[in-house]
Amino acid sequence: MRLNQQMMADRDDDDDGQDDIGVALKTKPKTKRPPLYKVLILNDDFTPMEFVVMVLERFFGMTHAQAFDLMLTVHKKGVAVAGVYSHEIAETKVAQVMDYAQRHQHPLQCTMEKE
């Protein structure tokens, strides 16, 4: 019996962490949503209203009525939000609109800003 007590004491003194039994907890990392960006259409005195409507329909998937209403907002207020997207998509939309306007020789401006 003395030998068993000595062995148990030796085992307790020789704690290398292998005797510990625990539960591994998996923690899910909390991910943040990526920031969103507003794509803005800016007013100018030269781009025809019909062209702006066409751009809004083509690149932002708006109906004719939605595009017309937004074009009027741009005309009256000087700027309007055409859509809100992730950074990459907003960047692509701006590039598409600017390229399309330039190819059609219109000075239409499109920018993006963090929401």
GROMACS .gro file of C-alpha atoms in nm:
model
  115
    1MET     CA    1   0.000   0.000   0.000
    2ARG     CA    2   0.287   0.232   0.076
    3LEU     CA    3   0.423   0.173  -0.272
    4ASN     CA    4   0.091   0.271  -0.436
    5GLN     CA    5   0.077   0.592  -0.235
    6GLN     CA    6   0.435   0.674  -0.336
    7MET     CA    7   0.356   0.607  -0.704
    8MET     CA    8   0.051   0.830  -0.687
    9ALA     CA    9   0.251   1.108  -0.524
   10ASP     CA   10   0.523   1.076  -0.789
   11ARG     CA   11   0.264   1.093  -1.062
   12ASP     CA   12   0.110   1.410  -0.913
   13ASP     CA   13   0.454   1.573  -0.882
   14ASP     CA   14   0.541   1.480  -1.239
   15ASP     CA   15   0.262   1.688  -1.395
   16ASP     CA   16   0.346   1.732  -1.760
   17GLY     CA   17  -0.007   1.826  -1.863
   18GLN     CA   18  -0.081   1.495  -2.030
   19ASP     CA   19  -0.304   1.377  -1.751
   20ASP     CA   20  -0.531   1.679  -1.784
   21ILE     CA   21  -0.847   1.607  -1.969
   22GLY     CA   22  -1.043   1.905  -2.095
   23VAL     CA   23  -1.288   2.009  -2.355
   24ALA     CA   24  -1.152   2.193  -2.655
   25LEU     CA   25  -1.369   2.493  -2.721
   26LYS     CA   26  -1.396   2.616  -3.074
   27THR     CA   27  -1.460   2.985  -3.094
   28LYS     CA   28  -1.594   3.127  -3.413
   29PRO     CA   29  -1.410   3.439  -3.516
   30LYS     CA   30  -1.649   3.728  -3.539
   31THR     CA   31  -1.631   3.866  -3.888
   32LYS     CA   32  -1.735   4.216  -3.974
   33ARG     CA   33  -1.931   4.292  -4.285
   34PRO     CA   34  -1.715   4.467  -4.540
   35PRO     CA   35  -1.781   4.839  -4.576
   36LEU     CA   36  -2.025   4.943  -4.845
   37TYR     CA   37  -1.976   5.219  -5.098
   38LYS     CA   38  -2.224   5.454  -5.258
   39VAL     CA   39  -2.196   5.502  -5.633
   40LEU     CA   40  -2.282   5.863  -5.713
   41ILE     CA   41  -2.390   6.017  -6.043
   42LEU     CA   42  -2.298   6.385  -6.074
   43ASN     CA   43  -2.483   6.648  -6.271
   44ASP     CA   44  -2.326   6.841  -6.557
   45ASP     CA   45  -2.462   7.087  -6.810
   46PHE     CA   46  -2.375   6.886  -7.120
   47THR     CA   47  -2.474   6.518  -7.084
   48PRO     CA   48  -2.823   6.461  -7.228
   49MET     CA   49  -3.085   6.346  -6.979
   50GLU     CA   50  -3.171   6.050  -7.203
   51PHE     CA   51  -2.811   5.931  -7.186
   52VAL     CA   52  -2.815   5.939  -6.805
   53VAL     CA   53  -3.140   5.740  -6.804
   54MET     CA   54  -2.984   5.483  -7.038
   55VAL     CA   55  -2.674   5.452  -6.816
   56LEU     CA   56  -2.887   5.398  -6.505
   57GLU     CA   57  -3.092   5.129  -6.679
   58ARG     CA   58  -2.790   4.956  -6.831
   59PHE     CA   59  -2.541   4.957  -6.543
   60PHE     CA   60  -2.766   4.974  -6.237
   61GLY     CA   61  -3.055   4.753  -6.350
   62MET     CA   62  -3.320   5.020  -6.303
   63THR     CA   63  -3.653   5.031  -6.479
   64HIS     CA   64  -3.713   5.324  -6.710
   65ALA     CA   65  -3.931   5.493  -6.445
   66GLN     CA   66  -3.670   5.446  -6.169
   67ALA     CA   67  -3.391   5.572  -6.395
   68PHE     CA   68  -3.596   5.874  -6.502
   69ASP     CA   69  -3.675   5.966  -6.140
   70LEU     CA   70  -3.310   5.934  -6.037
   71MET     CA   71  -3.197   6.137  -6.338
   72LEU     CA   72  -3.432   6.417  -6.228
   73THR     CA   73  -3.284   6.401  -5.878
   74VAL     CA   74  -2.936   6.434  -6.026
   75HIS     CA   75  -3.056   6.725  -6.240
   76LYS     CA   76  -3.220   6.909  -5.949
   77LYS     CA   77  -2.982   6.831  -5.661
   78GLY     CA   78  -2.656   6.793  -5.852
   79VAL     CA   79  -2.586   6.441  -5.730
   80ALA     CA   80  -2.771   6.118  -5.648
   81VAL     CA   81  -2.688   5.769  -5.527
   82ALA     CA   82  -2.725   5.517  -5.806
   83GLY     CA   83  -2.654   5.218  -5.581
   84VAL     CA   84  -2.469   5.085  -5.277
   85TYR     CA   85  -2.220   4.801  -5.326
   86SER     CA   86  -1.908   4.634  -5.192
   87HIS     CA   87  -1.584   4.811  -5.280
   88GLU     CA   88  -1.500   4.594  -5.581
   89ILE     CA   89  -1.845   4.615  -5.736
   90ALA     CA   90  -1.871   4.990  -5.677
   91GLU     CA   91  -1.531   5.039  -5.834
   92THR     CA   92  -1.635   4.834  -6.136
   93LYS     CA   93  -1.962   5.027  -6.178
   94VAL     CA   94  -1.777   5.361  -6.166
   95ALA     CA   95  -1.524   5.241  -6.424
   96GLN     CA   96  -1.798   5.107  -6.654
   97VAL     CA   97  -2.001   5.429  -6.642
   98MET     CA   98  -1.697   5.651  -6.692
   99ASP     CA   99  -1.572   5.440  -6.983
  100TYR     CA  100  -1.915   5.429  -7.146
  101ALA     CA  101  -1.963   5.806  -7.110
  102GLN     CA  102  -1.618   5.874  -7.250
  103ARG     CA  103  -1.676   5.643  -7.549
  104HIS     CA  104  -1.995   5.836  -7.623
  105GLN     CA  105  -1.816   6.168  -7.574
  106HIS     CA  106  -2.019   6.280  -7.273
  107PRO     CA  107  -1.862   6.439  -6.963
  108LEU     CA  108  -2.085   6.241  -6.722
  109GLN     CA  109  -1.908   6.186  -6.389
  110CYS     CA  110  -1.956   5.890  -6.160
  111THR     CA  111  -1.777   5.849  -5.826
  112MET     CA  112  -1.792   5.636  -5.515
  113GLU     CA  113  -1.767   5.711  -5.146
  114LYS     CA  114  -1.780   5.505  -4.830
  115GLU     CA  115  -2.131   5.473  -4.693
   0.00000   0.00000   0.00000
